[in-house]
C-alpha cells in the first residue's frame, strides 16, 4: 500500500496509471487495429468496478488486481501472449508507451503483491 494511503487510494493510482497507458497505446497505434488491446480495458473496468463499490476494497482485491496487471504488462509471465507481444513491441517503439509503462511500474511497486508460495513441506 502506498504510505499513508487507503486501499481505495491505491486503486485510484492504479486506475489512473492504466488509463494513461491505454491512451499512450492508442496514440502509438496510429489508428491501426486495436482489438488486441481488449485485455487492458477489461482490467481497467475491473478496477473501476471495485472503485464504484460502496464497500472498501479488501487487501486481497488489491493484490489480485496488481497480479493481473503484472501478468498483462509484466514482469510476471504473460496471461495473454498476443497482448504481451504487441505491447512489448509498442513499448520498445514508442517513448510515450515506455513512459506510461514506467509510471505504471512505479505505482505497482507501491502496491501490495501476493505473498510468494512456500515450497511444499516448509513454513514461513
Coordinates of C-alpha atoms in Angstrom, one line a residue:
X1 CA 0.0 0.0 0.0
X2 CA 1.2 3.5 -0.7
X3 CA 2.4 5.0 2.6
X4 CA -0.4 6.8 4.4
X5 CA -3.0 6.0 1.8
X6 CA -6.0 3.7 1.7
X7 CA -6.7 0.7 -0.5
X8 CA -9.2 2.8 -2.4
X9 CA -6.5 5.5 -3.0
X10 CA -4.1 2.8 -4.2
X11 CA -6.7 1.6 -6.7
X12 CA -7.2 5.1 -7.9
X13 CA -3.5 5.4 -8.6
X14 CA -3.6 2.1 -10.4
X15 CA -6.6 3.1 -12.4
X16 CA -5.0 6.4 -13.5
X17 CA -1.8 4.7 -14.5
X18 CA -3.7 2.0 -16.5
X19 CA -5.8 4.7 -18.3
X20 CA -2.7 6.7 -19.1
X21 CA -1.1 3.6 -20.5
X22 CA -4.2 2.9 -22.6
X23 CA -4.1 6.4 -24.0
X24 CA -0.4 6.0 -24.9
X25 CA -1.1 2.7 -26.6
X26 CA -4.0 4.1 -28.6
X27 CA -1.8 7.1 -29.7
X28 CA 1.1 4.8 -30.7
X29 CA -1.3 2.5 -32.7
X30 CA -1.9 5.5 -35.0
X31 CA -5.4 4.5 -35.9
X32 CA -4.4 0.8 -36.5
X33 CA -6.3 -2.2 -35.3
X34 CA -6.7 -2.1 -31.5
X35 CA -8.7 -5.2 -30.8
X36 CA -5.6 -6.9 -29.4
X37 CA -5.8 -4.3 -26.6
X38 CA -9.1 -5.7 -25.2
X39 CA -7.5 -7.2 -22.0
X40 CA -6.4 -3.7 -20.9
X41 CA -9.8 -2.0 -20.9
X42 CA -11.2 -5.2 -19.2
X43 CA -8.7 -4.7 -16.4
X44 CA -9.5 -1.0 -16.2
X45 CA -13.2 -1.9 -16.0
X46 CA -12.5 -4.3 -13.1
X47 CA -10.5 -1.7 -11.2
X48 CA -13.4 0.8 -11.8
X49 CA -15.9 -1.7 -10.6
X50 CA -14.1 -2.0 -7.2
X51 CA -13.8 1.8 -7.0
X52 CA -17.5 2.2 -7.6
X53 CA -18.4 -0.4 -4.9
X54 CA -19.7 1.3 -1.8
X55 CA -17.7 -1.0 0.5
X56 CA -14.0 -0.6 0.9
X57 CA -11.9 -2.9 -1.2
X58 CA -10.1 -5.7 0.5
X59 CA -6.4 -6.1 0.5
X60 CA -6.9 -9.4 -1.4
X61 CA -8.7 -7.5 -4.2
X62 CA -5.8 -5.0 -4.5
X63 CA -3.3 -7.8 -4.6
X64 CA -5.3 -9.7 -7.2
X65 CA -5.6 -6.6 -9.4
X66 CA -1.9 -5.9 -9.0
X67 CA -1.1 -9.5 -10.1
X68 CA -3.4 -9.2 -13.1
X69 CA -1.7 -6.0 -14.2
X70 CA 1.7 -7.7 -13.8
X71 CA 0.6 -10.8 -15.8
X72 CA -0.7 -8.5 -18.6
X73 CA 2.2 -6.0 -18.8
X74 CA 5.0 -7.7 -17.0
X75 CA 7.1 -8.6 -15.2
X76 CA 5.1 -11.8 -14.4
X77 CA 4.8 -14.4 -17.1
X78 CA 2.1 -13.2 -19.6
X79 CA -1.6 -14.1 -19.2
X80 CA -2.1 -13.2 -22.8
X81 CA 0.8 -13.9 -25.1
X82 CA -0.6 -12.0 -28.1
X83 CA -1.2 -8.9 -26.0
X84 CA 2.2 -9.1 -24.4
X85 CA 4.0 -9.4 -27.8
X86 CA 2.3 -6.4 -29.3
X87 CA 2.5 -4.4 -26.0
X88 CA 6.3 -5.1 -25.8
X89 CA 6.7 -4.1 -29.4
X90 CA 4.9 -0.7 -28.9
X91 CA 6.7 -0.1 -25.6
X92 CA 10.0 -0.5 -27.5
X93 CA 8.9 1.7 -30.4
X94 CA 7.1 4.5 -28.6
X95 CA 8.6 6.8 -26.0
X96 CA 5.0 7.6 -24.8
X97 CA 4.2 4.0 -24.1
X98 CA 7.6 3.4 -22.4
X99 CA 7.0 6.4 -20.2
X100 CA 3.4 5.3 -19.3
X101 CA 4.8 1.8 -18.6
X102 CA 7.4 3.2 -16.3
X103 CA 4.8 5.2 -14.4
X104 CA 2.6 2.1 -14.1
X105 CA 5.6 0.1 -12.7
X106 CA 6.2 2.9 -10.2
X107 CA 2.6 2.7 -9.0
X108 CA 2.6 -1.1 -8.9
X109 CA 5.9 -1.1 -6.9
X110 CA 3.9 0.7 -4.1
X111 CA 1.0 -1.8 -4.1
X112 CA 1.0 -5.0 -2.1
X113 CA 1.7 -8.1 -4.0
X114 CA 0.6 -11.7 -3.5
X115 CA 2.8 -13.4 -0.9
X116 CA 5.2 -15.9 -2.5
X117 CA 4.1 -19.5 -2.0
X118 CA 6.1 -21.6 0.4
X119 CA 7.7 -24.7 -1.1
X120 CA 6.0 -27.9 -0.1
X121 CA 6.9 -29.1 3.4
X122 CA 8.1 -25.7 4.6
X123 CA 6.5 -23.0 6.7
X124 CA 7.1 -19.3 7.0

